[in-house]
Amino acid sequence: MILHFIRNLDKIPFGSSEATAILKKTIPQLLPKGRWLPSLNEMDEKKLARAFFFHEPFKTLFFDPENKILIVLGSIDHLHILFDGDYQRIKPFLTTLHANLNFAFDPNFGFLTTKLETTGTGLKVKFFHGMLFSQKPDNIEAIPFEGGYIYQNTYSIGLLESTLVEQLKNLYSLLQTLFEQMQETGSSVALSIFERALEK
């Protein structure tokens, strides 16, 4: 599961080089074992997009191999934090980040981003699966991608980060269970088991 945290510095316009300069100075202090990555060629950019489901233009990348955190600067939003791992593992870094930088935040709407779908928690949760599941919750969409589907939340206003992560994690587990049942017992039997489980 890939977690995308999107943040913008308070009172600095979207897409600002001033924001990039501030973040370039601050990020290495918070992740001292990380490093700035050189410019990527087209093939490496495609690998990045495939690994983290990130398809926006950007200027600068910073990677912390110990914590497996990828920082993207210079996109329309000031800061993208991409993390492939458990939500609890990245929480300490987010707490430190919020203590050191002032982000655009509204008490009614939450974190302010350029897209309505990430305004609120400022979080996009994504995972890839080969199966399409039509009975997913209304706030989750499935986008075709390389022979399967990327499942992700469509909004986050009014939700907690932990709730959003748990919801996607549960959907992934459900899909895996269905997939394994289909392999073991045949698709018709598995689907009936799955439908009965949904009725409970």
PDB file of C-alpha atoms in Angstrom:
ATOM      1  CA  MET A   1       0.000   0.000   0.000  1.00  0.00           C
ATOM      2  CA  ILE A   2       1.385   3.397  -1.025  1.00  0.00           C
ATOM      3  CA  LEU A   3       0.620   6.445   1.117  1.00  0.00           C
ATOM      4  CA  HIS A   4       0.777   9.894  -0.515  1.00  0.00           C
ATOM      5  CA  PHE A   5       0.820  12.793   1.936  1.00  0.00           C
ATOM      6  CA  ILE A   6       0.334  16.166   0.219  1.00  0.00           C
ATOM      7  CA  ARG A   7       1.211  19.409   1.978  1.00  0.00           C
ATOM      8  CA  ASN A   8       1.541  23.101   1.080  1.00  0.00           C
ATOM      9  CA  LEU A   9       3.392  25.718   3.082  1.00  0.00           C
ATOM     10  CA  ASP A  10       1.114  28.321   4.622  1.00  0.00           C
ATOM     11  CA  LYS A  11       0.732  31.676   2.833  1.00  0.00           C
ATOM     12  CA  ILE A  12       2.953  30.649  -0.100  1.00  0.00           C
ATOM     13  CA  PRO A  13       1.297  30.254  -3.543  1.00  0.00           C
ATOM     14  CA  PHE A  14       0.946  26.832  -5.177  1.00  0.00           C
ATOM     15  CA  GLY A  15       3.843  25.964  -7.484  1.00  0.00           C
ATOM     16  CA  SER A  16       6.145  28.477  -5.764  1.00  0.00           C
ATOM     17  CA  SER A  17       9.951  28.200  -6.016  1.00  0.00           C
ATOM     18  CA  GLU A  18      10.100  29.869  -2.578  1.00  0.00           C
ATOM     19  CA  ALA A  19       8.390  26.810  -1.077  1.00  0.00           C
ATOM     20  CA  THR A  20      10.875  24.495  -2.814  1.00  0.00           C
ATOM     21  CA  ALA A  21      13.804  26.493  -1.402  1.00  0.00           C
ATOM     22  CA  ILE A  22      12.426  26.308   2.164  1.00  0.00           C
ATOM     23  CA  LEU A  23      11.755  22.581   1.891  1.00  0.00           C
ATOM     24  CA  LYS A  24      15.186  21.894   0.361  1.00  0.00           C
ATOM     25  CA  LYS A  25      16.734  23.410   3.452  1.00  0.00           C
ATOM     26  CA  THR A  26      14.437  21.721   6.004  1.00  0.00           C
ATOM     27  CA  ILE A  27      13.953  18.158   4.700  1.00  0.00           C
ATOM     28  CA  PRO A  28      17.627  17.030   5.045  1.00  0.00           C
ATOM     29  CA  GLN A  29      17.620  18.218   8.670  1.00  0.00           C
ATOM     30  CA  LEU A  30      14.597  16.015   9.419  1.00  0.00           C
ATOM     31  CA  LEU A  31      15.881  13.003   7.456  1.00  0.00           C
ATOM     32  CA  PRO A  32      19.680  13.182   7.925  1.00  0.00           C
ATOM     33  CA  LYS A  33      20.291   9.740   6.367  1.00  0.00           C
ATOM     34  CA  GLY A  34      18.518  10.708   3.152  1.00  0.00           C
ATOM     35  CA  ARG A  35      19.977  12.206  -0.011  1.00  0.00           C
ATOM     36  CA  TRP A  36      18.923  14.276  -2.994  1.00  0.00           C
ATOM     37  CA  LEU A  37      18.545  12.193  -6.134  1.00  0.00           C
ATOM     38  CA  PRO A  38      19.986  13.248  -9.494  1.00  0.00           C
ATOM     39  CA  SER A  39      17.712  14.202 -12.366  1.00  0.00           C
ATOM     40  CA  LEU A  40      15.872  11.195 -13.733  1.00  0.00           C
ATOM     41  CA  ASN A  41      15.748  10.137 -17.351  1.00  0.00           C
ATOM     42  CA  GLU A  42      12.432   9.184 -18.922  1.00  0.00           C
ATOM     43  CA  MET A  43      12.833   5.481 -18.126  1.00  0.00           C
ATOM     44  CA  ASP A  44      13.596   6.156 -14.451  1.00  0.00           C
ATOM     45  CA  GLU A  45      10.604   8.494 -14.223  1.00  0.00           C
ATOM     46  CA  LYS A  46       8.395   5.675 -15.531  1.00  0.00           C
ATOM     47  CA  LYS A  47       9.857   3.336 -12.906  1.00  0.00           C
ATOM     48  CA  LEU A  48       9.068   5.913 -10.225  1.00  0.00           C
ATOM     49  CA  ALA A  49       5.512   6.282 -11.512  1.00  0.00           C
ATOM     50  CA  ARG A  50       5.061   2.505 -11.497  1.00  0.00           C
ATOM     51  CA  ALA A  51       6.562   1.964  -8.036  1.00  0.00           C
ATOM     52  CA  PHE A  52       4.746   4.794  -6.237  1.00  0.00           C
ATOM     53  CA  PHE A  53       1.735   5.436  -8.530  1.00  0.00           C
ATOM     54  CA  PHE A  54       2.931   9.026  -8.892  1.00  0.00           C
ATOM     55  CA  HIS A  55       2.188  10.640 -12.260  1.00  0.00           C
ATOM     56  CA  GLU A  56       2.690  14.385 -11.768  1.00  0.00           C
ATOM     57  CA  PRO A  57       5.500  16.623 -13.032  1.00  0.00           C
ATOM     58  CA  PHE A  58       8.125  17.481 -10.414  1.00  0.00           C
ATOM     59  CA  LYS A  59      11.544  19.116 -10.034  1.00  0.00           C
ATOM     60  CA  THR A  60      13.383  17.469  -7.162  1.00  0.00           C
ATOM     61  CA  LEU A  61      13.493  14.121  -5.341  1.00  0.00           C
ATOM     62  CA  PHE A  62      14.854  13.273  -1.899  1.00  0.00           C
ATOM     63  CA  PHE A  63      15.078   9.675  -0.692  1.00  0.00           C
ATOM     64  CA  ASP A  64      15.629   8.275   2.780  1.00  0.00           C
ATOM     65  CA  PRO A  65      16.545   4.586   2.278  1.00  0.00           C
ATOM     66  CA  GLU A  66      16.384   3.768   5.994  1.00  0.00           C
ATOM     67  CA  ASN A  67      12.786   4.918   6.409  1.00  0.00           C
ATOM     68  CA  LYS A  68      11.817   4.251   2.757  1.00  0.00           C
ATOM     69  CA  ILE A  69      10.410   7.745   2.382  1.00  0.00           C
ATOM     70  CA  LEU A  70      10.473   9.509  -0.994  1.00  0.00           C
ATOM     71  CA  ILE A  71      10.002  13.289  -0.954  1.00  0.00           C
ATOM     72  CA  VAL A  72       8.844  15.008  -4.145  1.00  0.00           C
ATOM     73  CA  LEU A  73       9.263  18.783  -4.491  1.00  0.00           C
ATOM     74  CA  GLY A  74       8.309  21.214  -7.218  1.00  0.00           C
ATOM     75  CA  SER A  75       5.005  19.712  -8.283  1.00  0.00           C
ATOM     76  CA  ILE A  76       1.883  21.903  -8.224  1.00  0.00           C
ATOM     77  CA  ASP A  77       1.505  21.155  -4.519  1.00  0.00           C
ATOM     78  CA  HIS A  78       4.657  22.068  -2.603  1.00  0.00           C
ATOM     79  CA  LEU A  79       5.367  18.707  -1.008  1.00  0.00           C
ATOM     80  CA  HIS A  80       4.496  15.078  -1.711  1.00  0.00           C
ATOM     81  CA  ILE A  81       5.632  12.437   0.771  1.00  0.00           C
ATOM     82  CA  LEU A  82       5.451   8.962  -0.764  1.00  0.00           C
ATOM     83  CA  PHE A  83       5.717   5.986   1.547  1.00  0.00           C
ATOM     84  CA  ASP A  84       5.372   2.274   0.879  1.00  0.00           C
ATOM     85  CA  GLY A  85       4.702   0.770   4.287  1.00  0.00           C
ATOM     86  CA  ASP A  86       2.669   0.751   7.460  1.00  0.00           C
ATOM     87  CA  TYR A  87       1.013   4.029   8.459  1.00  0.00           C
ATOM     88  CA  GLN A  88       2.267   3.780  12.062  1.00  0.00           C
ATOM     89  CA  ARG A  89       5.883   3.778  10.826  1.00  0.00           C
ATOM     90  CA  ILE A  90       5.646   7.154   9.112  1.00  0.00           C
ATOM     91  CA  LYS A  91       3.630   8.930  11.833  1.00  0.00           C
ATOM     92  CA  PRO A  92       6.725  10.005  13.856  1.00  0.00           C
ATOM     93  CA  PHE A  93       8.205  11.692  10.777  1.00  0.00           C
ATOM     94  CA  LEU A  94       4.918  13.480  10.031  1.00  0.00           C
ATOM     95  CA  THR A  95       4.726  14.700  13.630  1.00  0.00           C
ATOM     96  CA  THR A  96       8.264  16.107  13.390  1.00  0.00           C
ATOM     97  CA  LEU A  97       7.517  17.647   9.991  1.00  0.00           C
ATOM     98  CA  HIS A  98       4.413  19.429  11.310  1.00  0.00           C
ATOM     99  CA  ALA A  99       6.360  20.713  14.316  1.00  0.00           C
ATOM    100  CA  ASN A 100       8.988  22.306  12.043  1.00  0.00           C
ATOM    101  CA  LEU A 101       6.900  23.741   9.198  1.00  0.00           C
ATOM    102  CA  ASN A 102       3.634  25.674   8.980  1.00  0.00           C
ATOM    103  CA  PHE A 103       1.304  24.087   6.458  1.00  0.00           C
ATOM    104  CA  ALA A 104      -1.834  25.550   4.900  1.00  0.00           C
ATOM    105  CA  PHE A 105      -4.626  24.274   7.127  1.00  0.00           C
ATOM    106  CA  ASP A 106      -8.235  25.299   7.601  1.00  0.00           C
ATOM    107  CA  PRO A 107     -10.061  24.322  10.820  1.00  0.00           C
ATOM    108  CA  ASN A 108     -13.177  23.388   8.820  1.00  0.00           C
ATOM    109  CA  PHE A 109     -11.615  21.696   5.797  1.00  0.00           C
ATOM    110  CA  GLY A 110      -8.243  20.386   7.011  1.00  0.00           C
ATOM    111  CA  PHE A 111      -5.039  20.514   4.948  1.00  0.00           C
ATOM    112  CA  LEU A 112      -5.454  22.661   1.831  1.00  0.00           C
ATOM    113  CA  THR A 113      -4.259  21.132  -1.437  1.00  0.00           C
ATOM    114  CA  THR A 114      -4.770  21.857  -5.128  1.00  0.00           C
ATOM    115  CA  LYS A 115      -7.231  18.976  -5.490  1.00  0.00           C
ATOM    116  CA  LEU A 116     -10.522  18.511  -3.668  1.00  0.00           C
ATOM    117  CA  GLU A 117      -9.879  14.760  -3.353  1.00  0.00           C
ATOM    118  CA  THR A 118      -6.842  15.341  -1.113  1.00  0.00           C
ATOM    119  CA  THR A 119      -8.067  18.399   0.787  1.00  0.00           C
ATOM    120  CA  GLY A 120      -8.826  17.326   4.346  1.00  0.00           C
ATOM    121  CA  THR A 121      -6.334  14.725   5.495  1.00  0.00           C
ATOM    122  CA  GLY A 122      -3.993  15.618   2.639  1.00  0.00           C
ATOM    123  CA  LEU A 123      -3.700  11.864   2.150  1.00  0.00           C
ATOM    124  CA  LYS A 124      -4.131   9.613  -0.871  1.00  0.00           C
ATOM    125  CA  VAL A 125      -3.961   5.869  -0.183  1.00  0.00           C
ATOM    126  CA  LYS A 126      -3.300   3.589  -3.165  1.00  0.00           C
ATOM    127  CA  PHE A 127      -2.802  -0.080  -3.858  1.00  0.00           C
ATOM    128  CA  PHE A 128      -2.668  -2.259  -6.968  1.00  0.00           C
ATOM    129  CA  HIS A 129      -4.703  -5.408  -7.500  1.00  0.00           C
ATOM    130  CA  GLY A 130      -5.452  -7.567 -10.516  1.00  0.00           C
ATOM    131  CA  MET A 131      -9.163  -7.891  -9.743  1.00  0.00           C
ATOM    132  CA  LEU A 132     -11.937  -5.389 -10.292  1.00  0.00           C
ATOM    133  CA  PHE A 133     -14.421  -5.237  -7.410  1.00  0.00           C
ATOM    134  CA  SER A 134     -17.619  -3.320  -8.122  1.00  0.00           C
ATOM    135  CA  GLN A 135     -18.999  -3.397  -4.543  1.00  0.00           C
ATOM    136  CA  LYS A 136     -16.294  -1.137  -3.129  1.00  0.00           C
ATOM    137  CA  PRO A 137     -17.199   1.837  -0.875  1.00  0.00           C
ATOM    138  CA  ASP A 138     -18.371   5.012  -2.641  1.00  0.00           C
ATOM    139  CA  ASN A 139     -15.268   6.976  -1.654  1.00  0.00           C
ATOM    140  CA  ILE A 140     -12.904   4.501  -3.362  1.00  0.00           C
ATOM    141  CA  GLU A 141     -12.297   4.288  -7.102  1.00  0.00           C
ATOM    142  CA  ALA A 142     -10.584   1.644  -9.237  1.00  0.00           C
ATOM    143  CA  ILE A 143      -8.458   2.960 -12.120  1.00  0.00           C
ATOM    144  CA  PRO A 144      -7.232   0.535 -14.836  1.00  0.00           C
ATOM    145  CA  PHE A 145      -3.435   0.243 -14.710  1.00  0.00           C
ATOM    146  CA  GLU A 146      -1.093  -2.254 -16.412  1.00  0.00           C
ATOM    147  CA  GLY A 147      -3.413  -5.253 -16.454  1.00  0.00           C
ATOM    148  CA  GLY A 148      -5.000  -4.530 -13.091  1.00  0.00           C
ATOM    149  CA  TYR A 149      -6.432  -1.656 -11.085  1.00  0.00           C
ATOM    150  CA  ILE A 150      -5.166   1.043  -8.772  1.00  0.00           C
ATOM    151  CA  TYR A 151      -7.615   1.451  -5.905  1.00  0.00           C
ATOM    152  CA  GLN A 152      -7.550   4.853  -4.195  1.00  0.00           C
ATOM    153  CA  ASN A 153      -9.689   7.173  -2.114  1.00  0.00           C
ATOM    154  CA  THR A 154     -11.629   9.879  -3.947  1.00  0.00           C
ATOM    155  CA  TYR A 155     -11.913  12.276  -1.004  1.00  0.00           C
ATOM    156  CA  SER A 156     -10.624  12.689   2.522  1.00  0.00           C
ATOM    157  CA  ILE A 157     -12.559  15.622   4.002  1.00  0.00           C
ATOM    158  CA  GLY A 158     -14.139  14.625   7.302  1.00  0.00           C
ATOM    159  CA  LEU A 159     -12.035  11.472   7.669  1.00  0.00           C
ATOM    160  CA  LEU A 160      -9.096  10.629   9.897  1.00  0.00           C
ATOM    161  CA  GLU A 161      -5.844   9.467   8.303  1.00  0.00           C
ATOM    162  CA  SER A 162      -6.012   6.215  10.264  1.00  0.00           C
ATOM    163  CA  THR A 163      -9.614   5.578   9.127  1.00  0.00           C
ATOM    164  CA  LEU A 164      -8.683   6.104   5.489  1.00  0.00           C
ATOM    165  CA  VAL A 165      -5.686   3.777   5.697  1.00  0.00           C
ATOM    166  CA  GLU A 166      -7.718   1.101   7.495  1.00  0.00           C
ATOM    167  CA  GLN A 167     -10.513   1.284   4.928  1.00  0.00           C
ATOM    168  CA  LEU A 168      -8.146   0.670   1.999  1.00  0.00           C
ATOM    169  CA  LYS A 169      -6.263  -2.008   3.923  1.00  0.00           C
ATOM    170  CA  ASN A 170      -9.527  -3.866   4.611  1.00  0.00           C
ATOM    171  CA  LEU A 171     -10.531  -3.661   0.953  1.00  0.00           C
ATOM    172  CA  TYR A 172      -7.155  -5.069  -0.101  1.00  0.00           C
ATOM    173  CA  SER A 173      -7.520  -7.964   2.366  1.00  0.00           C
ATOM    174  CA  LEU A 174     -11.019  -8.658   1.058  1.00  0.00           C
ATOM    175  CA  LEU A 175      -9.779  -8.743  -2.544  1.00  0.00           C
ATOM    176  CA  GLN A 176      -6.915 -11.060  -1.601  1.00  0.00           C
ATOM    177  CA  THR A 177      -9.300 -13.431   0.187  1.00  0.00           C
ATOM    178  CA  LEU A 178     -11.605 -13.530  -2.828  1.00  0.00           C
ATOM    179  CA  PHE A 179      -8.695 -14.069  -5.201  1.00  0.00           C
ATOM    180  CA  GLU A 180      -7.289 -16.930  -3.130  1.00  0.00           C
ATOM    181  CA  GLN A 181     -10.734 -18.529  -2.777  1.00  0.00           C
ATOM    182  CA  MET A 182     -11.222 -18.329  -6.531  1.00  0.00           C
ATOM    183  CA  GLN A 183      -7.907 -20.057  -7.111  1.00  0.00           C
ATOM    184  CA  GLU A 184      -8.613 -22.797  -4.573  1.00  0.00           C
ATOM    185  CA  THR A 185     -12.266 -23.628  -5.143  1.00  0.00           C
ATOM    186  CA  GLY A 186     -13.232 -22.191  -8.516  1.00  0.00           C
ATOM    187  CA  SER A 187     -14.801 -18.838  -9.244  1.00  0.00           C
ATOM    188  CA  SER A 188     -18.498 -19.713  -8.782  1.00  0.00           C
ATOM    189  CA  VAL A 189     -18.052 -21.219  -5.301  1.00  0.00           C
ATOM    190  CA  ALA A 190     -15.778 -18.387  -4.193  1.00  0.00           C
ATOM    191  CA  LEU A 191     -18.195 -15.718  -5.346  1.00  0.00           C
ATOM    192  CA  SER A 192     -21.055 -17.275  -3.376  1.00  0.00           C
ATOM    193  CA  ILE A 193     -18.856 -17.389  -0.242  1.00  0.00           C
ATOM    194  CA  PHE A 194     -17.905 -13.768  -0.792  1.00  0.00           C
ATOM    195  CA  GLU A 195     -21.498 -12.654  -1.305  1.00  0.00           C
ATOM    196  CA  ARG A 196     -22.574 -14.397   1.923  1.00  0.00           C
ATOM    197  CA  ALA A 197     -19.741 -12.660   3.792  1.00  0.00           C
ATOM    198  CA  LEU A 198     -20.931  -9.264   2.532  1.00  0.00           C
ATOM    199  CA  GLU A 199     -24.460  -9.924   3.803  1.00  0.00           C
ATOM    200  CA  LYS A 200     -23.278 -10.379   7.412  1.00  0.00           C
TER     201      LYS A 200
END
